[in-house]
mmCIF file of C-alpha atoms in Angstrom:
data_model
loop_
_atom_site.group_PDB
_atom_site.id
_atom_site.type_symbol
_atom_site.label_atom_id
_atom_site.label_comp_id
_atom_site.label_asym_id
_atom_site.label_seq_id
_atom_site.Cartn_x
_atom_site.Cartn_y
_atom_site.Cartn_z
ATOM 1 C CA UNK A 1439 49.961 -20.538 11.460
ATOM 2 C CA UNK A 1440 49.578 -18.434 8.183
ATOM 3 C CA UNK A 1441 52.104 -15.632 7.363
ATOM 4 C CA UNK A 1442 49.303 -13.230 7.021
ATOM 5 C CA UNK A 1443 48.355 -13.294 10.855
ATOM 6 C CA UNK A 1444 52.088 -13.322 12.039
ATOM 7 C CA UNK A 1445 52.114 -9.247 12.226
ATOM 8 C CA UNK A 1446 54.008 -7.486 14.915
ATOM 9 C CA UNK A 1447 52.500 -5.211 17.520
ATOM 10 C CA UNK A 1448 54.183 -2.186 15.541
ATOM 11 C CA UNK A 1449 52.185 -3.147 12.465
ATOM 12 C CA UNK A 1450 48.997 -3.239 14.383
ATOM 13 C CA UNK A 1451 49.655 0.137 16.078
ATOM 14 C CA UNK A 1452 50.555 1.753 12.798
ATOM 15 C CA UNK A 1453 47.070 0.390 11.436
ATOM 16 C CA UNK A 1454 45.201 2.346 14.073
ATOM 17 C CA UNK A 1455 47.689 5.370 14.568
ATOM 18 C CA UNK A 1456 44.901 7.627 13.356
ATOM 19 C CA UNK A 1457 42.067 6.103 15.607
ATOM 20 C CA UNK A 1458 41.014 7.169 19.132
ATOM 21 C CA UNK A 1459 37.556 5.620 18.904
ATOM 22 C CA UNK A 1460 36.614 2.154 17.538
ATOM 23 C CA UNK A 1461 34.894 3.202 14.453
ATOM 24 C CA UNK A 1462 32.837 0.166 14.294
ATOM 25 C CA UNK A 1463 30.136 1.761 16.531
ATOM 26 C CA UNK A 1464 27.302 1.165 17.055
ATOM 27 C CA UNK A 1465 26.944 -2.189 15.456
ATOM 28 C CA UNK A 1466 30.752 -3.079 15.605
ATOM 29 C CA UNK A 1467 30.602 -4.888 12.321
ATOM 30 C CA UNK A 1468 33.837 -5.420 10.854
ATOM 31 C CA UNK A 1469 35.175 -3.544 7.628
ATOM 32 C CA UNK A 1470 36.670 -7.136 6.207
ATOM 33 C CA UNK A 1471 35.291 -8.959 3.246
ATOM 34 C CA UNK A 1472 34.577 -12.632 3.880
ATOM 35 C CA UNK A 1473 37.340 -15.073 2.831
ATOM 36 C CA UNK A 1474 36.350 -16.873 -0.488
ATOM 37 C CA UNK A 1475 37.478 -20.291 -1.175
ATOM 38 C CA UNK A 1476 39.444 -20.441 -4.463
ATOM 39 C CA UNK A 1477 40.406 -16.998 -4.341
ATOM 40 C CA UNK A 1478 41.638 -16.714 -0.387
ATOM 41 C CA UNK A 1479 44.032 -19.433 1.129
ATOM 42 C CA UNK A 1480 43.208 -18.700 4.692
ATOM 43 C CA UNK A 1481 40.351 -17.242 6.844
ATOM 44 C CA UNK A 1482 39.652 -13.316 6.574
ATOM 45 C CA UNK A 1483 42.204 -11.430 8.821
ATOM 46 C CA UNK A 1484 40.662 -8.483 11.098
ATOM 47 C CA UNK A 1485 43.072 -5.838 12.710
ATOM 48 C CA UNK A 1486 40.344 -5.184 15.509
ATOM 49 C CA UNK A 1487 39.279 -7.022 18.714
ATOM 50 C CA UNK A 1488 36.099 -9.018 19.017
ATOM 51 C CA UNK A 1489 33.028 -6.968 18.585
ATOM 52 C CA UNK A 1490 30.808 -8.308 21.570
ATOM 53 C CA UNK A 1491 32.171 -6.528 24.410
ATOM 54 C CA UNK A 1492 32.046 -3.115 22.941
ATOM 55 C CA UNK A 1493 28.735 -3.715 21.603
ATOM 56 C CA UNK A 1494 27.476 -4.588 24.983
ATOM 57 C CA UNK A 1495 28.785 -1.309 26.253
ATOM 58 C CA UNK A 1496 27.245 0.340 23.397
ATOM 59 C CA UNK A 1497 23.837 -1.268 24.002
ATOM 60 C CA UNK A 1498 23.844 -0.869 27.884
ATOM 61 C CA UNK A 1499 24.389 2.911 27.383
ATOM 62 C CA UNK A 1500 20.961 3.147 25.676
ATOM 63 C CA UNK A 1501 19.315 0.090 27.473
ATOM 64 C CA UNK A 1502 20.609 -0.187 30.879
ATOM 65 C CA UNK A 1503 17.457 -2.162 31.828
ATOM 66 C CA UNK A 1504 19.219 -5.366 30.242
ATOM 67 C CA UNK A 1505 21.305 -5.693 32.993
ATOM 68 C CA UNK A 1506 18.019 -6.636 35.183
ATOM 69 C CA UNK A 1507 18.249 -9.755 32.938
ATOM 70 C CA UNK A 1508 21.293 -11.032 34.478
ATOM 71 C CA UNK A 1509 21.283 -14.330 36.740
ATOM 72 C CA UNK A 1510 20.618 -17.755 36.462
ATOM 73 C CA UNK A 1511 17.322 -20.283 35.904
ATOM 74 C CA UNK A 1512 16.902 -23.336 37.841
ATOM 75 C CA UNK A 1513 14.505 -24.608 35.394
ATOM 76 C CA UNK A 1514 17.650 -25.770 33.469
ATOM 77 C CA UNK A 1515 18.333 -28.308 36.337
ATOM 78 C CA UNK A 1516 14.941 -29.705 35.892
ATOM 79 C CA UNK A 1517 15.434 -29.979 32.135
ATOM 80 C CA UNK A 1518 19.085 -31.632 32.947
ATOM 81 C CA UNK A 1519 17.484 -34.386 34.950
ATOM 82 C CA UNK A 1520 14.694 -35.040 32.606
ATOM 83 C CA UNK A 1521 17.229 -35.322 29.501
ATOM 84 C CA UNK A 1522 19.362 -37.634 31.371
ATOM 85 C CA UNK A 1523 16.648 -39.664 32.738
ATOM 86 C CA UNK A 1524 15.051 -40.171 29.160
ATOM 87 C CA UNK A 1525 18.521 -41.043 27.573
ATOM 88 C CA UNK A 1526 19.307 -43.701 30.509
ATOM 89 C CA UNK A 1527 15.768 -44.940 30.165
ATOM 90 C CA UNK A 1528 16.325 -45.495 26.364
ATOM 91 C CA UNK A 1529 19.712 -46.943 26.875
ATOM 92 C CA UNK A 1530 17.898 -49.662 29.376
ATOM 93 C CA UNK A 1531 15.171 -50.126 26.921
ATOM 94 C CA UNK A 1532 17.461 -50.975 23.976
ATOM 95 C CA UNK A 1533 20.117 -52.606 26.145
ATOM 96 C CA UNK A 1534 18.102 -55.105 28.210
ATOM 97 C CA UNK A 1535 14.380 -55.392 26.667
ATOM 98 C CA UNK A 1536 14.395 -54.528 22.992
ATOM 99 C CA UNK A 1537 17.312 -56.235 22.285
ATOM 100 C CA UNK A 1538 16.632 -57.221 18.719
ATOM 101 C CA UNK A 1539 15.190 -54.094 17.361
ATOM 102 C CA UNK A 1540 18.641 -52.963 15.780
ATOM 103 C CA UNK A 1541 17.416 -50.519 12.919
ATOM 104 C CA UNK A 1542 14.735 -49.033 15.309
ATOM 105 C CA UNK A 1543 17.633 -48.416 17.986
ATOM 106 C CA UNK A 1544 19.557 -46.682 15.001
ATOM 107 C CA UNK A 1545 16.647 -44.548 14.059
ATOM 108 C CA UNK A 1546 15.602 -43.691 17.565
ATOM 109 C CA UNK A 1547 19.472 -42.953 18.415
ATOM 110 C CA UNK A 1548 19.276 -40.155 15.927
ATOM 111 C CA UNK A 1549 16.084 -38.465 16.192
ATOM 112 C CA UNK A 1550 15.658 -38.975 20.110
ATOM 113 C CA UNK A 1551 19.038 -39.568 21.267
ATOM 114 C CA UNK A 1552 21.015 -37.424 19.066
ATOM 115 C CA UNK A 1553 18.593 -34.433 19.807
ATOM 116 C CA UNK A 1554 19.053 -35.107 23.600
ATOM 117 C CA UNK A 1555 22.789 -35.386 23.145
ATOM 118 C CA UNK A 1556 22.948 -32.169 21.812
ATOM 119 C CA UNK A 1557 20.622 -30.422 24.282
ATOM 120 C CA UNK A 1558 23.190 -31.580 26.911
ATOM 121 C CA UNK A 1559 25.769 -29.835 24.934
ATOM 122 C CA UNK A 1560 24.024 -26.825 25.295
ATOM 123 C CA UNK A 1561 23.263 -27.538 29.019
ATOM 124 C CA UNK A 1562 26.929 -27.414 29.515
ATOM 125 C CA UNK A 1563 26.991 -23.927 27.644
ATOM 126 C CA UNK A 1564 24.485 -22.969 30.378
ATOM 127 C CA UNK A 1565 26.361 -24.145 33.248
ATOM 128 C CA UNK A 1566 29.723 -23.005 31.903
ATOM 129 C CA UNK A 1567 28.503 -19.280 32.415
ATOM 130 C CA UNK A 1568 26.999 -20.353 35.879
ATOM 131 C CA UNK A 1569 23.220 -19.732 34.581
ATOM 132 C CA UNK A 1570 21.853 -22.996 36.130
ATOM 133 C CA UNK A 1571 22.359 -22.308 39.812
ATOM 134 C CA UNK A 1572 23.574 -19.828 42.478
ATOM 135 C CA UNK A 1573 26.931 -21.008 42.952
ATOM 136 C CA UNK A 1574 29.780 -22.124 40.659
ATOM 137 C CA UNK A 1575 30.176 -25.500 42.544
ATOM 138 C CA UNK A 1576 26.440 -26.302 41.977
ATOM 139 C CA UNK A 1577 26.513 -25.235 38.209
ATOM 140 C CA UNK A 1578 29.572 -27.572 37.825
ATOM 141 C CA UNK A 1579 27.676 -30.561 39.415
ATOM 142 C CA UNK A 1580 24.935 -29.747 37.129
ATOM 143 C CA UNK A 1581 27.280 -30.056 34.056
ATOM 144 C CA UNK A 1582 28.650 -33.378 35.518
ATOM 145 C CA UNK A 1583 25.132 -34.894 35.868
ATOM 146 C CA UNK A 1584 24.331 -33.993 32.445
ATOM 147 C CA UNK A 1585 27.530 -35.521 31.242
ATOM 148 C CA UNK A 1586 26.261 -39.075 32.166
ATOM 149 C CA UNK A 1587 24.724 -40.175 29.029
ATOM 150 C CA UNK A 1588 27.505 -38.859 27.010
ATOM 151 C CA UNK A 1589 30.044 -41.433 28.576
ATOM 152 C CA UNK A 1590 33.317 -39.267 27.835
ATOM 153 C CA UNK A 1591 34.163 -36.678 30.242
ATOM 154 C CA UNK A 1592 33.360 -33.460 28.480
ATOM 155 C CA UNK A 1593 31.652 -31.040 30.870
ATOM 156 C CA UNK A 1594 34.405 -29.696 32.574
ATOM 157 C CA UNK A 1595 36.745 -29.322 29.489
ATOM 158 C CA UNK A 1596 33.973 -27.640 27.565
ATOM 159 C CA UNK A 1597 33.669 -25.166 30.417
ATOM 160 C CA UNK A 1598 37.371 -24.299 30.293
ATOM 161 C CA UNK A 1599 37.669 -24.178 26.518
ATOM 162 C CA UNK A 1600 34.314 -22.332 25.960
ATOM 163 C CA UNK A 1601 35.205 -19.523 28.577
ATOM 164 C CA UNK A 1602 38.467 -19.110 26.391
ATOM 165 C CA UNK A 1603 36.343 -18.802 23.302
ATOM 166 C CA UNK A 1604 34.441 -15.752 24.810
ATOM 167 C CA UNK A 1605 37.723 -14.175 25.754
ATOM 168 C CA UNK A 1606 39.725 -14.790 22.703
ATOM 169 C CA UNK A 1607 36.993 -15.004 19.886
ATOM 170 C CA UNK A 1608 38.813 -15.544 16.576
ATOM 171 C CA UNK A 1609 42.193 -15.224 18.134
ATOM 172 C CA UNK A 1610 44.824 -17.677 16.355
ATOM 173 C CA UNK A 1611 46.122 -20.014 18.832
ATOM 174 C CA UNK A 1612 43.623 -18.998 21.456
ATOM 175 C CA UNK A 1613 40.151 -19.468 20.445
ATOM 176 C CA UNK A 1614 39.391 -23.325 20.427
ATOM 177 C CA UNK A 1615 36.399 -22.819 18.358
ATOM 178 C CA UNK A 1616 38.735 -22.023 15.126
ATOM 179 C CA UNK A 1617 39.159 -24.854 12.825
ATOM 180 C CA UNK A 1618 42.916 -25.869 12.670
ATOM 181 C CA UNK A 1619 45.214 -25.027 9.857
ATOM 182 C CA UNK A 1620 45.386 -28.862 8.598
ATOM 183 C CA UNK A 1621 41.547 -29.061 8.615
ATOM 184 C CA UNK A 1622 41.240 -26.091 6.335
ATOM 185 C CA UNK A 1623 43.896 -27.453 3.996
ATOM 186 C CA UNK A 1624 42.527 -30.939 3.985
ATOM 187 C CA UNK A 1625 38.749 -30.210 3.510
ATOM 188 C CA UNK A 1626 39.270 -27.350 1.078
ATOM 189 C CA UNK A 1627 36.083 -26.627 -0.634
ATOM 190 C CA UNK A 1628 35.352 -30.060 -1.524
ATOM 191 C CA UNK A 1629 31.594 -30.709 -0.957
ATOM 192 C CA UNK A 1630 32.247 -34.602 -0.259
ATOM 193 C CA UNK A 1631 34.765 -33.662 2.206
ATOM 194 C CA UNK A 1632 32.714 -30.924 3.685
ATOM 195 C CA UNK A 1633 29.860 -33.438 4.261
ATOM 196 C CA UNK A 1634 32.096 -36.065 5.892
ATOM 197 C CA UNK A 1635 33.616 -33.180 8.049
ATOM 198 C CA UNK A 1636 30.195 -32.208 9.312
ATOM 199 C CA UNK A 1637 29.651 -35.877 10.248
ATOM 200 C CA UNK A 1638 32.772 -35.818 12.513
ATOM 201 C CA UNK A 1639 32.404 -32.404 13.652
ATOM 202 C CA UNK A 1640 31.959 -33.439 17.406
ATOM 203 C CA UNK A 1641 35.194 -35.298 17.143
ATOM 204 C CA UNK A 1642 36.988 -32.331 15.576
ATOM 205 C CA UNK A 1643 35.542 -30.057 18.204
ATOM 206 C CA UNK A 1644 37.202 -32.117 20.969
ATOM 207 C CA UNK A 1645 40.555 -32.339 18.837
ATOM 208 C CA UNK A 1646 40.947 -28.521 18.814
ATOM 209 C CA UNK A 1647 41.050 -28.619 22.511
ATOM 210 C CA UNK A 1648 43.289 -31.199 22.689
ATOM 211 C CA UNK A 1649 45.634 -29.655 20.286
ATOM 212 C CA UNK A 1650 46.511 -26.814 22.667
ATOM 213 C CA UNK A 1651 47.871 -29.543 24.822
ATOM 214 C CA UNK A 1652 47.079 -27.750 28.230
ATOM 215 C CA UNK A 1653 47.317 -29.986 31.403
ATOM 216 C CA UNK A 1654 43.949 -31.375 32.816
ATOM 217 C CA UNK A 1655 42.697 -28.932 35.648
ATOM 218 C CA UNK A 1656 41.498 -30.344 38.822
ATOM 219 C CA UNK A 1657 37.767 -30.358 37.989
ATOM 220 C CA UNK A 1658 38.612 -32.070 34.699
ATOM 221 C CA UNK A 1659 40.192 -34.886 36.725
ATOM 222 C CA UNK A 1660 36.977 -34.941 38.897
ATOM 223 C CA UNK A 1661 35.324 -35.288 35.645
ATOM 224 C CA UNK A 1662 37.048 -38.292 34.541
ATOM 225 C CA UNK A 1663 36.529 -39.940 37.785
ATOM 226 C CA UNK A 1664 32.800 -39.406 37.683
ATOM 227 C CA UNK A 1665 32.598 -40.364 34.249
ATOM 228 C CA UNK A 1666 34.572 -43.880 34.820
ATOM 229 C CA UNK A 1667 32.227 -44.397 37.703
ATOM 230 C CA UNK A 1668 29.058 -43.721 35.900
ATOM 231 C CA UNK A 1669 30.320 -45.739 32.793
ATOM 232 C CA UNK A 1670 30.659 -48.841 35.073
ATOM 233 C CA UNK A 1671 27.367 -48.648 36.281
ATOM 234 C CA UNK A 1672 25.671 -47.983 32.828
ATOM 235 C CA UNK A 1673 27.226 -51.043 31.751
ATOM 236 C CA UNK A 1674 26.288 -53.023 34.795
ATOM 237 C CA UNK A 1675 22.444 -51.883 34.354
ATOM 238 C CA UNK A 1676 22.227 -51.443 30.678
ATOM 239 C CA UNK A 1677 24.669 -53.711 29.128
ATOM 240 C CA UNK A 1678 27.275 -53.184 26.171
ATOM 241 C CA UNK A 1679 24.031 -52.609 23.882
ATOM 242 C CA UNK A 1680 22.830 -49.796 25.965
ATOM 243 C CA UNK A 1681 26.242 -47.995 25.852
ATOM 244 C CA UNK A 1682 26.269 -48.790 22.285
ATOM 245 C CA UNK A 1683 22.897 -46.677 21.894
ATOM 246 C CA UNK A 1684 24.473 -43.838 24.023
ATOM 247 C CA UNK A 1685 27.625 -43.944 21.623
ATOM 248 C CA UNK A 1686 25.468 -43.633 18.586
ATOM 249 C CA UNK A 1687 23.228 -40.872 20.075
ATOM 250 C CA UNK A 1688 26.436 -38.840 20.748
ATOM 251 C CA UNK A 1689 28.046 -39.270 17.390
ATOM 252 C CA UNK A 1690 24.983 -38.600 15.463
ATOM 253 C CA UNK A 1691 23.869 -35.892 17.636
ATOM 254 C CA UNK A 1692 27.064 -33.919 17.111
ATOM 255 C CA UNK A 1693 27.395 -34.652 13.700
ATOM 256 C CA UNK A 1694 25.196 -34.002 10.652
ATOM 257 C CA UNK A 1695 22.092 -33.273 12.982
ATOM 258 C CA UNK A 1696 19.954 -29.992 12.690
ATOM 259 C CA UNK A 1697 20.601 -29.699 16.472
ATOM 260 C CA UNK A 1698 24.155 -29.605 15.878
ATOM 261 C CA UNK A 1699 24.024 -27.196 12.823
ATOM 262 C CA UNK A 1700 24.376 -24.182 15.643
ATOM 263 C CA UNK A 1701 28.252 -24.931 15.287
ATOM 264 C CA UNK A 1702 28.205 -23.708 11.713
ATOM 265 C CA UNK A 1703 25.607 -21.039 12.345
ATOM 266 C CA UNK A 1704 27.287 -19.202 14.899
ATOM 267 C CA UNK A 1705 30.641 -18.091 13.545
ATOM 268 C CA UNK A 1706 31.140 -19.157 9.988
ATOM 269 C CA UNK A 1707 31.200 -15.938 7.890
ATOM 270 C CA UNK A 1708 28.218 -15.826 5.480
ATOM 271 C CA UNK A 1709 28.325 -12.059 5.143
ATOM 272 C CA UNK A 1710 30.825 -9.392 5.023
ATOM 273 C CA UNK A 1711 32.119 -7.806 8.164
ATOM 274 C CA UNK A 1712 29.798 -10.016 10.554
ATOM 275 C CA UNK A 1713 31.687 -12.790 12.513
ATOM 276 C CA UNK A 1714 28.647 -14.030 14.927
ATOM 277 C CA UNK A 1715 25.271 -14.995 13.626
ATOM 278 C CA UNK A 1716 21.846 -15.773 15.498
ATOM 279 C CA UNK A 1717 19.294 -18.190 14.555
ATOM 280 C CA UNK A 1718 15.599 -17.417 14.990
ATOM 281 C CA UNK A 1719 13.506 -20.605 13.987
ATOM 282 C CA UNK A 1720 11.405 -23.109 15.803
ATOM 283 C CA UNK A 1721 14.671 -24.993 16.840
ATOM 284 C CA UNK A 1722 15.094 -22.552 19.671
ATOM 285 C CA UNK A 1723 11.991 -24.077 21.704
ATOM 286 C CA UNK A 1724 13.754 -27.304 22.034
ATOM 287 C CA UNK A 1725 17.591 -26.320 22.156
ATOM 288 C CA UNK A 1726 17.225 -23.640 24.799
ATOM 289 C CA UNK A 1727 17.432 -20.600 22.679
ATOM 290 C CA UNK A 1728 21.041 -21.414 21.706
ATOM 291 C CA UNK A 1729 20.318 -19.819 18.164
ATOM 292 C CA UNK A 1730 20.375 -16.405 20.185
ATOM 293 C CA UNK A 1731 24.271 -16.154 19.577
ATOM 294 C CA UNK A 1732 24.635 -12.581 19.174
ATOM 295 C CA UNK A 1733 22.612 -11.915 22.094
ATOM 296 C CA UNK A 1734 24.556 -14.387 24.131
ATOM 297 C CA UNK A 1735 27.990 -13.103 23.158
ATOM 298 C CA UNK A 1736 26.905 -9.555 24.039
ATOM 299 C CA UNK A 1737 25.454 -10.515 27.252
ATOM 300 C CA UNK A 1738 26.873 -13.907 28.662
ATOM 301 C CA UNK A 1739 25.394 -13.435 31.816
ATOM 302 C CA UNK A 1740 21.729 -13.756 30.664
ATOM 303 C CA UNK A 1741 20.225 -17.129 30.885
ATOM 304 C CA UNK A 1742 18.623 -18.927 27.993
ATOM 305 C CA UNK A 1743 14.938 -18.041 28.768
ATOM 306 C CA UNK A 1744 15.762 -14.354 28.852
ATOM 307 C CA UNK A 1745 17.757 -13.985 25.560
ATOM 308 C CA UNK A 1746 14.984 -12.924 23.347
ATOM 309 C CA UNK A 1747 14.086 -10.159 25.904
ATOM 310 C CA UNK A 1748 17.525 -8.689 24.848
ATOM 311 C CA UNK A 1749 16.504 -8.403 21.110
ATOM 312 C CA UNK A 1750 13.061 -7.097 21.968
ATOM 313 C CA UNK A 1751 14.600 -4.479 24.227
ATOM 314 C CA UNK A 1752 17.191 -3.411 21.777
ATOM 315 C CA UNK A 1753 16.105 -4.146 18.229
ATOM 316 C CA UNK A 1754 17.951 -1.392 16.694
ATOM 317 C CA UNK A 1755 21.301 -3.343 17.495
ATOM 318 C CA UNK A 1756 19.954 -6.791 16.084
ATOM 319 C CA UNK A 1757 17.389 -6.189 13.315
ATOM 320 C CA UNK A 1758 20.106 -5.140 10.779
ATOM 321 C CA UNK A 1759 22.403 -8.177 11.642
ATOM 322 C CA UNK A 1760 22.097 -11.054 9.259
ATOM 323 C CA UNK A 1761 20.496 -14.061 10.860
ATOM 324 C CA UNK A 1762 19.350 -17.706 9.999
ATOM 325 C CA UNK A 1763 15.945 -19.185 10.250
ATOM 326 C CA UNK A 1764 16.745 -22.973 9.181
ATOM 327 C CA UNK A 1765 19.408 -24.966 10.646
ATOM 328 C CA UNK A 1766 18.986 -27.657 7.759
ATOM 329 C CA UNK A 1767 19.348 -24.612 5.407
ATOM 330 C CA UNK A 1768 22.803 -23.880 7.153
ATOM 331 C CA UNK A 1769 24.260 -27.333 6.578
ATOM 332 C CA UNK A 1770 22.832 -27.593 3.086
ATOM 333 C CA UNK A 1771 24.276 -24.410 2.322
ATOM 334 C CA UNK A 1772 27.471 -25.201 3.841
ATOM 335 C CA UNK A 1773 28.130 -28.287 2.053
ATOM 336 C CA UNK A 1774 26.901 -27.194 -1.305
ATOM 337 C CA UNK A 1775 27.925 -23.562 -1.856
ATOM 338 C CA UNK A 1776 31.236 -23.019 -3.152
ATOM 339 C CA UNK A 1777 31.277 -19.667 -1.020
ATOM 340 C CA UNK A 1778 31.634 -21.611 2.240
ATOM 341 C CA UNK A 1779 34.409 -23.865 3.654
ATOM 342 C CA UNK A 1780 36.231 -24.304 7.036
ATOM 343 C CA UNK A 1781 38.287 -21.584 6.165
ATOM 344 C CA UNK A 1782 35.078 -19.212 6.204
ATOM 345 C CA UNK A 1783 36.091 -17.427 9.543
ATOM 346 C CA UNK A 1784 37.500 -14.223 10.653
ATOM 347 C CA UNK A 1785 40.633 -14.499 12.721
ATOM 348 C CA UNK A 1786 43.060 -11.856 14.317
ATOM 349 C CA UNK A 1787 46.296 -11.991 16.191
ATOM 350 C CA UNK A 1788 46.478 -11.523 20.041
ATOM 351 C CA UNK A 1789 48.381 -8.084 19.441
ATOM 352 C CA UNK A 1790 45.298 -6.683 17.108
ATOM 353 C CA UNK A 1791 42.861 -7.983 19.834
ATOM 354 C CA UNK A 1792 44.812 -6.634 22.764
ATOM 355 C CA UNK A 1793 45.649 -3.174 21.053
ATOM 356 C CA UNK A 1794 42.141 -2.564 19.814
ATOM 357 C CA UNK A 1795 40.565 -3.777 23.094
ATOM 358 C CA UNK A 1796 42.850 -1.556 25.220
ATOM 359 C CA UNK A 1797 43.319 1.859 22.791
ATOM 360 C CA UNK A 1798 40.323 2.080 20.651
ATOM 361 C CA UNK A 1799 37.318 3.419 22.971
ATOM 362 C CA UNK A 1800 33.578 3.200 22.680
ATOM 363 C CA UNK A 1801 32.069 6.490 21.744
ATOM 364 C CA UNK A 1802 29.296 8.216 23.939
ATOM 365 C CA UNK A 1803 26.262 9.137 22.123
ATOM 366 C CA UNK A 1804 27.631 12.812 21.881
ATOM 367 C CA UNK A 1805 31.022 11.675 20.481
ATOM 368 C CA UNK A 1806 29.282 9.036 18.030
ATOM 369 C CA UNK A 1807 27.310 11.879 16.390
ATOM 370 C CA UNK A 1808 30.601 14.126 16.111
ATOM 371 C CA UNK A 1809 32.419 10.888 14.499
ATOM 372 C CA UNK A 1810 29.706 10.331 11.907
ATOM 373 C CA UNK A 1811 31.215 12.164 9.019
ATOM 374 C CA UNK A 1812 34.714 11.053 9.880
ATOM 375 C CA UNK A 1813 33.556 7.327 10.047
ATOM 376 C CA UNK A 1814 32.101 7.531 6.604
ATOM 377 C CA UNK A 1815 35.723 8.641 5.037
ATOM 378 C CA UNK A 1816 37.200 6.173 7.276
ATOM 379 C CA UNK A 1817 35.238 3.295 6.303
ATOM 380 C CA UNK A 1818 35.235 4.150 2.438
ATOM 381 C CA UNK A 1819 39.134 4.130 2.756
ATOM 382 C CA UNK A 1820 39.171 0.640 4.570
ATOM 383 C CA UNK A 1821 36.623 -0.962 2.117
ATOM 384 C CA UNK A 1822 38.856 0.509 -0.929
ATOM 385 C CA UNK A 1823 41.990 -1.346 0.717
ATOM 386 C CA UNK A 1824 39.864 -4.505 1.039
ATOM 387 C CA UNK A 1825 39.025 -4.267 -2.546
ATOM 388 C CA UNK A 1826 42.529 -3.904 -3.588
ATOM 389 C CA UNK A 1827 43.434 -6.862 -1.577
ATOM 390 C CA UNK A 1828 40.732 -9.093 -2.967
ATOM 391 C CA UNK A 1829 42.062 -7.909 -6.603
ATOM 392 C CA UNK A 1830 45.691 -8.986 -5.647
ATOM 393 C CA UNK A 1831 44.315 -12.300 -4.326
ATOM 394 C CA UNK A 1832 42.238 -12.871 -7.580
ATOM 395 C CA UNK A 1833 45.362 -11.901 -9.718
ATOM 396 C CA UNK A 1834 47.461 -14.485 -7.767
ATOM 397 C CA UNK A 1835 44.817 -17.100 -8.079
ATOM 398 C CA UNK A 1836 45.040 -16.542 -11.849
ATOM 399 C CA UNK A 1837 48.614 -16.545 -12.086
ATOM 400 C CA UNK A 1838 48.713 -19.854 -10.423
ATOM 401 C CA UNK A 1839 46.533 -21.562 -13.054
#
């Protein structure tokens, strides 16, 4: 772990000694400047907690009607069944019927199979938050059923680690969505390495969970048994070539594919102070509104069909946030821009996260008005400190040359 984030609890407390309220209100954008490859060696460090829980509280104070959107949508169950059936049908088609259609199989595996594989990942996302059915047990089995075409038992592990991502967003050693330190050092800011890193991003995503070295839970063991039984059945009915079609679909779908670009879109820092980004493009129609990521993190109990309604009801909290309109552009920018690399994230220590969450309050409307003038001075001071930090980093970089 980089030394920059190994601060003690006393240092965190000293940083916030003059604060009673979280001065990031009402948007809860941070005061940090994004990490710049070539000038910074590590992700940007923040002394606050993740922004979404407090922004949710702020939004609900103005728009309590958003709570009426909480619940689940059983349409996701039907979408899951259709997705699995299409993939298994194609696996049978290429495994038993079109056995000499090699290039066609590869093309279909990328365009159709890859798209459905990423959609299964998004279904995992819905069942994880119990947004598919009435009970947790029912949701878990939606996840297991969706897992069939992926061959590898991922559903229950995704649920476990994704919930930790929500709880510990950006916390080193706790958020499994963060690139590992060796990834950052190995890939650096090389466009070729970034390109191939995106191709294997799905594998890296699994590897980050394994790096935490946690014992398998009971449901993860169930997932393994279920997947092994399903894989045997797939081999019997679709043959080895059918399994090959599914493997190619998974690898391509979770790699350099527009449907997988949301992995980069969601939390890689394209703007100072903003650590979560939404996507408002046409891909949301097929991929179950996964692009509405700020809205989802603010309100994880709202199913995908109602996420756009959050933005409609509370536009003042979302219209000023930076967002994306093209997943292809996200992938292109990440590979070609010298300002983006695996280190382009914001991180925090567990001490900073817990202290800011526990001690820095969300101001009421009246308190926020009283704090406006104090906030301007506070932000100016922090931005000056950030500018000085950037100058020091620039000087260190020059000195190394």
